[in-house]
């Protein structure tokens, strides 16, 4: 079946540091891949997506590239801010299946 | 603007009571979902519905019930049979088929349920 594996958190960084959150997946067929962000006490918001291999999703300075050869969709940001502190979820969907989520990675950014 | 509205934002339940969480969407989405999130944990699927008047159990349906009488609405009832209902509940919706692959799910802002 489909599954998503994310790196364990929390990830603790200082402001302006470089961020990488690893995400790898297992899927049948050709999945679409997503990153969602959850700020404290709120629902999930779609951060970025990629629907086919080699696509790069980007939003608010975050980027992730759909790598079919390594089955990965790592989230990166060149310079994090305190306001980026949140939980980040990697997810995938194939065909008519339901969205499958990773367990989430908490990011803590200090001034 | 289109979106999903969950209400109330905070809900308190006494032991042995049933409570109903509201979820309404104006996105014209066919599919709707309920998730449970415990502190520091990921999302667990409770129920989902892909069409009006039809719904399916997710991974943790015991102690919960739903209805889907209208496309826009998918209320969740937490019954007294749910032994540990204190959690954050999230509702989501999506198009079906290729739409969910292209656009993913849209989430509401959640309801925090506490047993007192």
XYZ file of C-alpha atoms in Angstrom:
227
model
C 0.000 0.000 0.000
C 0.889 3.670 -0.094
C 2.911 5.166 2.741
C 4.870 8.293 3.647
C 7.883 8.486 5.959
C 9.017 11.782 7.455
C 12.008 12.588 9.591
C 11.404 12.652 13.326
C 11.113 16.003 14.999
C 11.382 18.402 16.506
C 13.725 20.214 14.176
C 15.222 23.146 16.055
C 16.854 25.978 14.114
C 17.942 29.541 14.610
C 16.397 32.275 12.503
C 17.909 32.536 8.989
C 19.184 28.947 9.048
C 18.666 26.555 6.143
C 15.841 24.047 6.532
C 15.484 20.540 5.172
C 12.690 18.181 6.219
C 13.042 14.768 4.620
C 10.086 12.898 3.127
C 10.186 9.586 1.280
C 7.274 7.613 -0.017
C 6.104 4.224 -1.237
C 3.304 4.193 -3.773
C 1.723 2.151 -6.517
C 1.226 4.091 -9.702
C 2.129 7.752 -10.049
C 1.303 9.758 -6.946
C 0.752 13.450 -6.492
C 2.775 14.801 -3.572
C 1.935 17.540 -1.090
C 3.331 19.445 1.861
C 0.839 20.785 4.404
C 1.602 23.138 7.294
C -0.248 23.311 10.618
C 0.227 26.358 12.849
C -0.611 25.963 16.556
C -4.313 25.470 17.177
C -5.234 25.583 13.508
C -6.137 23.243 10.671
C -3.819 22.135 7.896
C -3.020 24.469 5.025
C -1.675 23.338 1.684
C 1.876 24.681 1.391
C 2.938 23.286 -1.977
C 2.391 20.380 -4.312
C 3.858 18.487 -7.276
C 1.865 16.223 -9.530
C 4.529 14.545 -11.669
C 8.164 13.555 -11.560
C 10.732 16.401 -11.612
C 8.063 18.992 -10.816
C 9.121 21.567 -8.227
C 6.479 22.948 -5.917
C 7.164 26.302 -4.271
C 5.392 28.745 -1.987
C 6.418 31.340 0.645
C 10.107 30.554 0.099
C 9.619 26.812 0.598
C 10.472 24.370 -2.195
C 10.227 20.634 -2.796
C 11.130 18.602 -5.883
C 9.374 15.380 -6.852
C 12.193 12.837 -7.243
C 10.882 9.591 -8.699
C 14.283 7.898 -8.769
C 14.740 8.331 -5.009
C 10.990 8.369 -4.154
C 11.514 11.585 -2.205
C 9.896 14.997 -1.783
C 12.114 16.847 0.679
C 11.004 20.271 1.919
C 13.598 23.069 1.886
C 13.808 26.741 2.755
C 16.886 28.868 2.487
C 16.290 31.128 5.478
C 13.685 30.270 8.099
C 11.827 32.781 10.245
C 10.312 32.466 13.700
C 6.899 32.608 12.022
C 7.705 29.335 10.197
C 7.450 27.434 13.486
C 4.733 24.860 12.859
C 4.151 21.191 12.114
C 4.780 20.099 8.533
C 3.055 17.088 6.969
C 4.111 15.320 3.788
C 1.309 13.515 1.947
C 0.561 11.640 -1.247
C -2.425 10.511 -3.259
C -2.751 8.117 -6.170
C -5.699 7.725 -8.504
C -8.950 7.378 -6.591
C -7.325 6.582 -3.256
C -7.443 8.714 -0.125
C -4.687 11.121 0.879
C -1.989 9.377 2.918
C -0.124 11.511 5.479
C 3.228 11.216 7.145
C 3.354 11.584 10.924
C 4.364 15.245 10.784
C 7.574 17.077 11.708
C 7.562 19.897 14.225
C 9.802 22.863 13.363
C 10.897 25.257 16.107
C 12.698 28.428 15.029
C 14.309 30.616 17.677
C 15.265 34.302 17.273
C -14.500 33.049 -0.560
C -14.945 29.312 -0.654
C -13.860 27.223 2.274
C -14.730 24.878 5.091
C -16.295 26.053 8.328
C -16.080 23.993 11.497
C -18.005 24.896 14.598
C -17.680 25.310 17.445
C -13.955 25.993 17.814
C -14.004 24.714 21.418
C -16.454 22.177 22.843
C -16.778 20.700 26.295
C -18.562 17.426 26.922
C -19.616 15.781 30.113
C -19.082 12.079 30.613
C -21.870 10.063 28.969
C -23.047 12.809 26.632
C -23.225 12.766 22.858
C -21.959 15.861 21.065
C -22.124 16.873 17.410
C -19.399 18.749 15.556
C -20.433 20.763 12.543
C -18.621 20.876 9.184
C -19.906 22.900 6.231
C -18.200 23.531 2.877
C -19.073 25.787 -0.047
C -16.404 24.457 -2.399
C -18.811 22.181 -4.279
C -16.619 19.230 -3.279
C -18.079 15.757 -3.509
C -15.881 14.144 -0.846
C -15.615 15.011 2.850
C -13.519 13.570 5.676
C -13.184 13.626 9.464
C -9.817 13.240 11.176
C -8.782 13.042 14.791
C -5.488 14.503 16.022
C -4.094 13.840 19.485
C -1.376 16.075 20.995
C 1.908 15.682 19.170
C 0.424 13.040 16.903
C -0.480 12.730 13.248
C -3.921 12.483 11.695
C -6.195 9.470 11.980
C -9.178 9.045 9.659
C -12.539 8.551 11.395
C -15.085 8.583 8.555
C -15.280 9.755 4.977
C -17.988 10.305 2.407
C -17.550 10.448 -1.352
C -21.162 11.194 -2.221
C -24.375 12.329 -0.565
C -26.152 9.659 1.498
C -23.101 7.409 1.543
C -20.153 7.217 3.941
C -17.428 4.778 4.925
C -15.602 3.956 8.145
C -12.020 5.033 8.432
C -9.368 3.628 10.737
C -10.918 4.644 14.083
C -14.710 4.803 13.567
C -15.740 3.137 16.844
C -17.662 5.541 19.078
C -18.384 7.990 16.262
C -21.241 8.446 13.784
C -21.785 10.688 10.755
C -24.461 11.649 8.255
C -24.303 13.140 4.763
C -27.758 14.383 3.881
C -26.486 17.385 1.929
C -23.419 17.833 -0.235
C -22.314 20.817 1.818
C -22.588 19.270 5.268
C -20.910 16.359 7.067
C -21.581 16.481 10.841
C -19.722 14.187 13.218
C -21.326 12.886 16.414
C -19.041 11.768 19.208
C -21.083 9.280 21.195
C -20.791 8.181 24.786
C -19.292 4.931 23.470
C -16.102 6.823 22.588
C -14.053 6.278 25.720
C -11.349 8.859 25.113
C -12.866 11.656 23.037
C -10.617 14.524 24.120
C -8.800 15.525 20.916
C -8.599 18.012 18.060
C -11.021 17.161 15.247
C -10.403 18.241 11.672
C -12.818 18.183 8.757
C -11.621 18.215 5.142
C -13.087 18.098 1.660
C -11.874 17.356 -1.838
C -12.957 16.864 -5.371
C -12.967 13.268 -6.535
C -10.799 11.452 -9.036
C -8.254 13.686 -10.691
C -9.270 16.778 -8.734
C -7.954 15.411 -5.443
C -4.701 14.493 -7.148
C -4.322 17.978 -8.536
C -5.526 19.984 -5.571
C -5.324 17.781 -2.490
C -7.686 18.326 0.423
C -8.969 21.568 1.943
C -9.140 21.594 5.737
C -11.260 23.441 8.243
C -9.771 25.176 11.273
C -10.709 22.382 13.662
C -12.762 21.800 16.807
C -11.061 21.080 20.105
C -13.201 18.723 22.192
C -12.555 18.323 25.896
C -14.306 15.936 28.275
C -14.973 17.561 31.647
